[in-house]
Short mmCIF file of C-alpha atoms in Angstrom, two decimals:
data_model
loop_
_atom_site.label_atom_id
_atom_site.label_comp_id
_atom_site.label_asym_id
_atom_site.label_seq_id
_atom_site.Cartn_x
_atom_site.Cartn_y
_atom_site.Cartn_z
CA UNK E 1 71.46 69.30 100.46
CA UNK E 2 68.88 72.00 99.77
CA UNK E 3 68.58 75.03 102.01
CA UNK E 4 65.31 75.63 103.74
CA UNK E 5 63.16 78.35 102.18
CA UNK E 6 64.27 81.84 103.04
CA UNK E 7 62.09 83.79 105.41
CA UNK E 8 63.74 87.08 104.53
CA UNK E 9 64.30 89.10 101.45
CA UNK E 10 67.66 88.37 99.88
CA UNK E 11 70.00 91.18 98.91
CA UNK E 12 69.28 92.27 95.36
CA UNK E 13 71.79 90.80 92.96
CA UNK E 14 72.26 94.07 91.12
CA UNK E 15 73.34 96.29 93.96
CA UNK E 16 72.90 97.97 97.21
CA UNK E 17 70.03 97.88 99.62
CA UNK E 18 69.90 100.45 102.37
CA UNK E 19 69.67 98.93 105.81
CA UNK E 20 67.65 100.52 108.56
CA UNK E 21 69.70 101.49 111.62
CA UNK E 22 69.18 100.46 115.23
CA UNK E 23 71.22 101.65 118.22
CA UNK E 24 70.15 99.52 121.18
CA UNK E 25 72.74 100.80 123.66
CA UNK E 26 72.74 104.47 122.76
CA UNK E 27 75.03 106.05 120.21
CA UNK E 28 78.01 108.41 120.51
CA UNK E 29 76.93 112.04 120.69
CA UNK E 30 73.27 111.08 121.21
CA UNK E 31 71.22 108.56 119.27
CA UNK E 32 69.03 111.06 117.40
CA UNK E 33 71.99 113.26 116.48
CA UNK E 34 73.98 110.22 115.37
CA UNK E 35 71.18 109.07 113.08
CA UNK E 36 70.80 112.57 111.68
CA UNK E 37 74.47 112.65 110.79
CA UNK E 38 74.31 109.16 109.29
CA UNK E 39 71.53 110.30 106.97
CA UNK E 40 70.08 106.81 106.76
CA UNK E 41 66.64 105.51 107.71
CA UNK E 42 66.15 104.44 111.32
CA UNK E 43 64.35 101.24 112.35
CA UNK E 44 60.94 101.98 113.85
CA UNK E 45 60.88 98.79 115.93
CA UNK E 46 58.27 97.17 113.71
CA UNK E 47 59.52 97.00 110.13
CA UNK E 48 60.70 93.61 108.91
CA UNK E 49 63.16 95.18 106.44
CA UNK E 50 66.85 94.40 107.07
CA UNK E 51 68.31 96.28 110.03
CA UNK E 52 71.91 97.01 111.07
CA UNK E 53 72.61 96.90 114.81
CA UNK E 54 75.10 99.61 115.77
CA UNK E 55 76.55 98.96 119.21
CA UNK E 56 79.46 100.04 121.37
CA UNK E 57 79.10 97.77 124.40
CA UNK E 58 80.01 94.13 123.80
CA UNK E 59 77.46 92.92 126.34
CA UNK E 60 74.69 94.37 124.19
CA UNK E 61 75.21 91.58 121.66
CA UNK E 62 74.72 88.88 124.29
CA UNK E 63 70.99 89.44 123.81
CA UNK E 64 69.61 86.66 121.59
CA UNK E 65 66.89 89.05 120.38
CA UNK E 66 69.49 91.17 118.59
CA UNK E 67 70.52 88.15 116.50
CA UNK E 68 66.99 87.41 115.37
CA UNK E 69 65.08 88.79 112.38
CA UNK E 70 65.07 91.55 111.08
CA UNK E 71 68.70 92.16 112.12
CA UNK E 72 71.19 91.31 109.37
CA UNK E 73 74.26 93.37 110.31
CA UNK E 74 76.10 93.91 113.57
CA UNK E 75 78.60 96.76 113.68
CA UNK E 76 80.83 97.60 116.64
CA UNK E 77 81.21 101.39 116.66
CA UNK E 78 84.47 101.37 118.64
CA UNK E 79 87.02 103.43 116.75
CA UNK E 80 84.78 103.90 113.70
CA UNK E 81 84.58 107.28 112.01
CA UNK E 82 81.55 108.26 109.93
CA UNK E 83 83.25 107.60 106.61
CA UNK E 84 84.29 104.12 107.62
CA UNK E 85 80.88 103.37 109.11
CA UNK E 86 79.24 104.41 105.84
CA UNK E 87 81.53 102.09 103.88
CA UNK E 88 80.65 99.26 106.24
CA UNK E 89 76.94 99.96 105.88
CA UNK E 90 77.34 99.91 102.09
CA UNK E 91 79.07 96.52 102.31
CA UNK E 92 76.32 95.31 104.64
CA UNK E 93 73.82 96.36 101.99
CA UNK E 94 75.59 94.17 99.48
CA UNK E 95 75.64 91.10 101.69
CA UNK E 96 72.95 88.97 103.27
CA UNK E 97 74.68 89.20 106.64
CA UNK E 98 77.64 91.22 107.93
CA UNK E 99 79.35 91.44 111.31
CA UNK E 100 82.20 93.87 112.00
CA UNK E 101 83.72 93.81 115.46
CA UNK E 102 86.90 94.75 117.23
CA UNK E 103 89.21 91.93 118.17
CA UNK E 104 88.35 92.43 121.84
CA UNK E 105 84.60 92.14 121.16
CA UNK E 106 84.94 89.19 118.79
CA UNK E 107 87.09 87.39 121.36
CA UNK E 108 84.44 87.88 124.06
CA UNK E 109 81.48 86.84 121.92
CA UNK E 110 81.20 83.46 120.20
CA UNK E 111 80.49 85.20 116.94
CA UNK E 112 80.44 82.12 114.70
CA UNK E 113 78.08 80.33 117.07
CA UNK E 114 75.72 83.30 117.35
CA UNK E 115 75.72 84.00 113.63
CA UNK E 116 75.07 80.41 112.57
CA UNK E 117 72.43 79.99 115.28
CA UNK E 118 70.72 83.08 113.82
CA UNK E 119 70.82 81.55 110.34
CA UNK E 120 69.43 78.25 111.66
CA UNK E 121 66.61 80.03 113.47
CA UNK E 122 65.65 81.88 110.30
CA UNK E 123 65.65 78.71 108.21
CA UNK E 124 68.62 79.82 106.10
CA UNK E 125 70.74 76.82 107.13
CA UNK E 126 69.92 73.26 108.14
CA UNK E 127 72.02 70.41 109.50
CA UNK E 128 74.58 69.08 108.83
CA UNK E 129 75.69 72.06 106.71
CA UNK E 130 75.04 74.50 109.56
CA UNK E 131 77.50 72.66 111.84
CA UNK E 132 80.12 72.54 109.11
CA UNK E 133 79.76 76.26 108.41
CA UNK E 134 79.89 77.07 112.13
CA UNK E 135 83.12 75.13 112.48
CA UNK E 136 84.75 76.65 109.39
CA UNK E 137 83.63 80.15 110.33
CA UNK E 138 84.88 79.70 113.88
CA UNK E 139 88.27 78.55 112.56
CA UNK E 140 88.54 81.45 110.13
CA UNK E 141 87.61 83.97 112.84
CA UNK E 142 90.08 82.40 115.27
CA UNK E 143 92.83 82.69 112.66
CA UNK E 144 91.87 86.30 111.94
CA UNK E 145 91.95 87.18 115.63
CA UNK E 146 94.96 85.21 116.82
CA UNK E 147 97.33 85.11 113.88
CA UNK E 148 96.01 88.14 112.00
CA UNK E 149 95.07 90.95 114.35
CA UNK E 150 96.96 89.82 117.47
CA UNK E 151 99.97 88.61 115.43
CA UNK E 152 100.28 85.55 117.66
CA UNK E 153 102.22 82.52 116.56
CA UNK E 154 100.71 79.09 116.98
CA UNK E 155 101.50 76.95 120.01
CA UNK E 156 105.08 75.99 119.27
CA UNK E 157 105.31 72.53 120.76
CA UNK E 158 103.02 69.91 122.22
CA UNK E 159 103.49 70.09 125.97
CA UNK E 160 101.91 71.99 128.83
CA UNK E 161 104.68 74.57 128.96
CA UNK E 162 104.03 75.49 125.34
CA UNK E 163 100.35 75.93 126.10
CA UNK E 164 101.16 78.12 129.12
CA UNK E 165 103.39 80.36 126.99
CA UNK E 166 100.62 80.69 124.40
CA UNK E 167 98.09 81.58 127.12
CA UNK E 168 100.36 84.24 128.57
CA UNK E 169 101.07 85.76 125.19
CA UNK E 170 97.39 85.76 124.22
CA UNK E 171 96.47 87.61 127.41
CA UNK E 172 99.26 90.10 126.80
CA UNK E 173 98.23 90.81 123.20
CA UNK E 174 94.57 91.22 124.13
CA UNK E 175 95.72 93.82 126.64
CA UNK E 176 97.44 95.81 123.89
CA UNK E 177 94.89 98.49 122.90
CA UNK E 178 96.30 98.91 119.39
CA UNK E 179 95.98 95.20 118.62
CA UNK E 180 92.67 94.56 120.37
CA UNK E 181 91.09 97.50 118.49
CA UNK E 182 91.83 95.93 115.11
CA UNK E 183 88.68 94.71 113.42
CA UNK E 184 87.46 91.44 112.04
CA UNK E 185 84.69 91.39 109.46
CA UNK E 186 82.41 88.53 108.45
CA UNK E 187 80.15 88.61 105.40
CA UNK E 188 77.75 85.90 104.28
CA UNK E 189 76.08 85.78 100.87
CA UNK E 190 73.63 83.12 99.79
CA UNK E 191 73.31 81.88 96.21
CA UNK E 192 70.77 79.43 94.86
CA UNK E 193 72.63 76.40 96.16
CA UNK E 194 75.64 77.86 97.92
CA UNK E 195 76.76 80.08 100.75
CA UNK E 196 79.87 82.24 100.45
CA UNK E 197 81.43 83.21 103.76
CA UNK E 198 84.30 85.68 104.03
CA UNK E 199 86.37 86.65 107.05
CA UNK E 200 88.87 89.49 106.92
CA UNK E 201 91.28 90.95 109.46
CA UNK E 202 93.67 93.90 109.79
CA UNK E 203 96.84 91.94 110.49
CA UNK E 204 100.00 91.57 108.46
CA UNK E 205 98.76 88.68 106.35
CA UNK E 206 100.77 85.60 105.54
CA UNK E 207 101.90 83.57 102.58
CA UNK E 208 100.61 80.02 102.76
CA UNK E 209 102.41 77.11 101.22
CA UNK E 210 100.44 75.23 98.56
CA UNK E 211 98.77 71.99 99.49
CA UNK E 212 99.06 68.83 97.52
CA UNK E 213 95.46 67.72 97.38
CA UNK E 214 92.19 68.91 98.78
CA UNK E 215 88.58 69.35 97.87
CA UNK E 216 89.15 73.08 97.97
CA UNK E 217 90.40 74.91 94.94
CA UNK E 218 90.92 78.42 93.62
CA UNK E 219 93.53 81.02 92.75
CA UNK E 220 94.66 81.60 96.31
CA UNK E 221 93.80 78.13 97.44
CA UNK E 222 95.71 76.72 100.34
CA UNK E 223 95.18 74.58 103.33
CA UNK E 224 98.45 74.27 105.10
CA UNK E 225 97.37 76.56 107.91
CA UNK E 226 99.29 78.93 110.08
CA UNK E 227 102.27 76.65 110.48
CA UNK E 228 102.61 75.73 106.84
CA UNK E 229 102.45 72.04 107.67
CA UNK E 230 100.23 69.89 105.49
CA UNK E 231 99.56 66.82 107.63
CA UNK E 232 96.39 66.98 109.68
CA UNK E 233 97.49 64.59 112.39
CA UNK E 234 100.74 66.06 113.70
CA UNK E 235 101.51 68.75 116.28
CA UNK E 236 99.29 70.68 118.63
CA UNK E 237 98.50 73.52 116.21
CA UNK E 238 98.44 74.61 112.61
CA UNK E 239 95.57 72.54 111.31
CA UNK E 240 92.76 75.09 111.18
CA UNK E 241 92.86 75.86 107.47
CA UNK E 242 93.49 72.21 106.63
CA UNK E 243 90.26 71.33 108.39
CA UNK E 244 88.37 74.14 106.66
CA UNK E 245 89.63 72.83 103.33
CA UNK E 246 88.33 69.40 104.26
CA UNK E 247 84.86 70.78 104.97
CA UNK E 248 84.27 73.66 102.53
CA UNK E 249 83.72 73.02 98.84
CA UNK E 250 86.10 75.87 98.05
CA UNK E 251 88.65 77.83 100.07
CA UNK E 252 90.64 80.85 98.98
CA UNK E 253 93.02 83.18 100.79
CA UNK E 254 92.92 86.71 99.41
CA UNK E 255 94.47 90.11 100.16
CA UNK E 256 97.80 88.58 101.16
CA UNK E 257 96.17 86.21 103.63
CA UNK E 258 94.02 88.85 105.32
CA UNK E 259 90.79 87.57 103.81
CA UNK E 260 89.53 83.99 103.90
CA UNK E 261 86.81 83.12 101.41
CA UNK E 262 84.91 79.89 101.87
CA UNK E 263 82.17 78.44 99.72
CA UNK E 264 79.72 75.81 100.90
CA UNK E 265 77.31 73.81 98.79
CA UNK E 266 73.78 73.87 100.18
CA UNK O 1 83.94 74.27 128.69
CA UNK O 2 83.89 72.60 132.08
CA UNK O 3 84.71 69.14 133.32
CA UNK O 4 84.30 66.72 136.19
CA UNK O 5 86.53 63.84 137.17
CA UNK O 6 85.40 60.34 138.16
CA UNK O 7 88.20 58.36 139.82
CA UNK O 8 88.13 54.56 139.86
CA UNK O 9 90.82 52.05 140.76
CA UNK O 10 91.61 51.09 137.18
CA UNK O 11 90.97 54.35 135.36
CA UNK O 12 90.21 58.02 135.67
CA UNK O 13 87.36 59.36 133.56
CA UNK O 14 87.11 63.05 132.79
CA UNK O 15 83.72 64.18 131.49
CA UNK O 16 83.99 67.24 129.27
CA UNK O 17 80.95 69.46 128.75
CA UNK O 18 80.23 72.43 126.49
CA UNK O 19 82.50 73.91 123.84
CA UNK O 20 86.25 73.26 123.71
CA UNK O 21 87.97 76.13 121.87
CA UNK O 22 91.14 78.22 122.04
CA UNK O 23 89.54 80.23 124.84
CA UNK O 24 89.71 77.20 127.15
CA UNK O 25 93.47 77.04 127.55
CA UNK O 26 93.32 77.80 131.29
CA UNK O 27 90.71 75.10 131.96
CA UNK O 28 92.66 72.57 129.91
CA UNK O 29 95.86 73.31 131.75
CA UNK O 30 94.16 72.66 135.09
CA UNK O 31 92.53 69.49 133.78
CA UNK O 32 95.79 68.09 132.40
CA UNK O 33 97.54 68.77 135.71
CA UNK O 34 94.80 66.90 137.60
CA UNK O 35 95.04 63.97 135.21
CA UNK O 36 98.81 63.83 135.55
CA UNK O 37 98.50 63.55 139.33
CA UNK O 38 95.81 60.86 139.15
CA UNK O 39 97.04 57.32 139.94
CA UNK O 40 95.52 55.05 137.27
CA UNK O 41 97.50 54.45 134.09
CA UNK O 42 94.38 54.73 131.92
CA UNK O 43 92.98 58.25 131.55
CA UNK O 44 89.70 58.49 129.65
CA UNK O 45 88.22 61.69 128.24
CA UNK O 46 84.48 61.20 127.87
CA UNK O 47 83.33 63.52 125.08
CA UNK O 48 79.64 62.59 125.03
CA UNK O 49 78.55 65.98 126.44
CA UNK O 50 81.06 68.00 124.43
CA UNK O 51 79.08 70.02 121.88
CA UNK O 52 81.84 71.65 119.83
CA UNK O 53 85.59 71.40 119.36
CA UNK O 54 87.87 73.54 117.21
CA UNK O 55 91.38 72.95 115.90
CA UNK O 56 92.91 74.54 118.99
CA UNK O 57 90.83 72.17 121.11
CA UNK O 58 92.21 69.26 119.14
CA UNK O 59 95.68 70.64 119.72
CA UNK O 60 95.00 70.73 123.44
CA UNK O 61 93.82 67.12 123.37
CA UNK O 62 97.15 66.24 121.78
CA UNK O 63 98.98 68.14 124.51
CA UNK O 64 97.02 66.06 127.04
CA UNK O 65 98.13 62.91 125.24
CA UNK O 66 101.77 64.08 125.32
CA UNK O 67 101.61 64.96 129.00
CA UNK O 68 100.04 61.59 129.86
CA UNK O 69 102.75 59.78 127.88
CA UNK O 70 105.37 61.70 129.85
CA UNK O 71 104.03 60.18 133.09
CA UNK O 72 103.46 56.75 131.48
CA UNK O 73 99.70 56.95 131.25
CA UNK O 74 97.47 56.14 128.29
CA UNK O 75 94.94 58.67 127.03
CA UNK O 76 91.70 57.44 125.51
CA UNK O 77 89.00 59.60 123.85
CA UNK O 78 85.53 58.13 124.23
CA UNK O 79 81.96 58.68 122.97
CA UNK O 80 82.52 61.62 120.65
CA UNK O 81 79.31 62.52 118.84
CA UNK O 82 77.95 65.03 116.32
CA UNK O 83 80.26 67.88 115.36
CA UNK O 84 83.00 66.65 117.69
CA UNK O 85 83.06 63.21 116.08
CA UNK O 86 83.10 64.76 112.61
CA UNK O 87 86.04 67.05 113.41
CA UNK O 88 88.04 64.24 115.06
CA UNK O 89 87.49 62.23 111.88
CA UNK O 90 88.40 65.03 109.48
CA UNK O 91 91.51 65.76 111.58
CA UNK O 92 92.41 62.06 111.48
CA UNK O 93 93.06 62.14 115.21
CA UNK O 94 92.60 58.39 115.43
CA UNK O 95 96.12 58.08 114.01
CA UNK O 96 97.53 59.58 117.19
CA UNK O 97 95.09 58.89 120.01
CA UNK O 98 93.03 55.87 120.93
CA UNK O 99 89.39 56.64 120.17
CA UNK O 100 86.60 54.43 121.54
CA UNK O 101 82.89 54.52 120.78
#
């Protein structure tokens, strides 16, 4: 299926573009001072060039307007030093879209839903590919948050007690400042007939078991999911990556399982 | 996600609405408890207004099936559409749960 015509300038193939900065909820140490230190151009409220939203209150990103054009990057400033922010902005300049949030913020916001809705609204994705990408992105983000950053194991069994234990543990881990401050990063790059979506986390990684057969392929290809089980129709958990592999045209796990790379044909 | 329950003599129908994801564990626990206490042996989950389900949501549907089996009730999934129908198909859930159009 062909993608709808782009309404925005794509990232140049040969390198970096410098995003304009926007701080809708104020910035640490004062917005003007922050932008001075950053040494990067600031959005004037009118330019249609790509803009990075720098925010520190999760509620800020509940505004649909901040997911519309010209915004192409969304960066949670919590815990970010200048050096790390600059590296993130450089990566955002190399991608069509980038979102970098703490685990706490990503858990509160339906990031996959908001991001894919933004791409639909801008004509970058059409159905049914948009729904497939939203599902796969949601699964990859969930894995990054739950099993990566929060180091949670999957629901162990298939009864209500198992679900209760998972709920309790999830609440407990989210309340752990060290874990909930870990970041998850999403990048999206569009090619002529493909979209490459990557999700990375700051967890301990994991070593997947190889799958027997799937549409997905690649050096770090897998699909067995968090539990290592290969059958889709079994227990209550552990099928997320299997389902991604069934939907994406290519799936790879990189950086010891901390980065999921998915490719979709448009 | 939210739900409402329609109780009839021969079956209980639970209408799910919205997005069923890993964040909905508390709602699902309450729903499963209500279904377990409902008299009819046939418990239907109407998915026609469910917009999105993820793998954790599928896992919770399987927990519902297990809990219904424990109290000798049958669970039926009905009227899945769009993304929900696609994910149920890709996950091959029909092997484990009765799915009706």
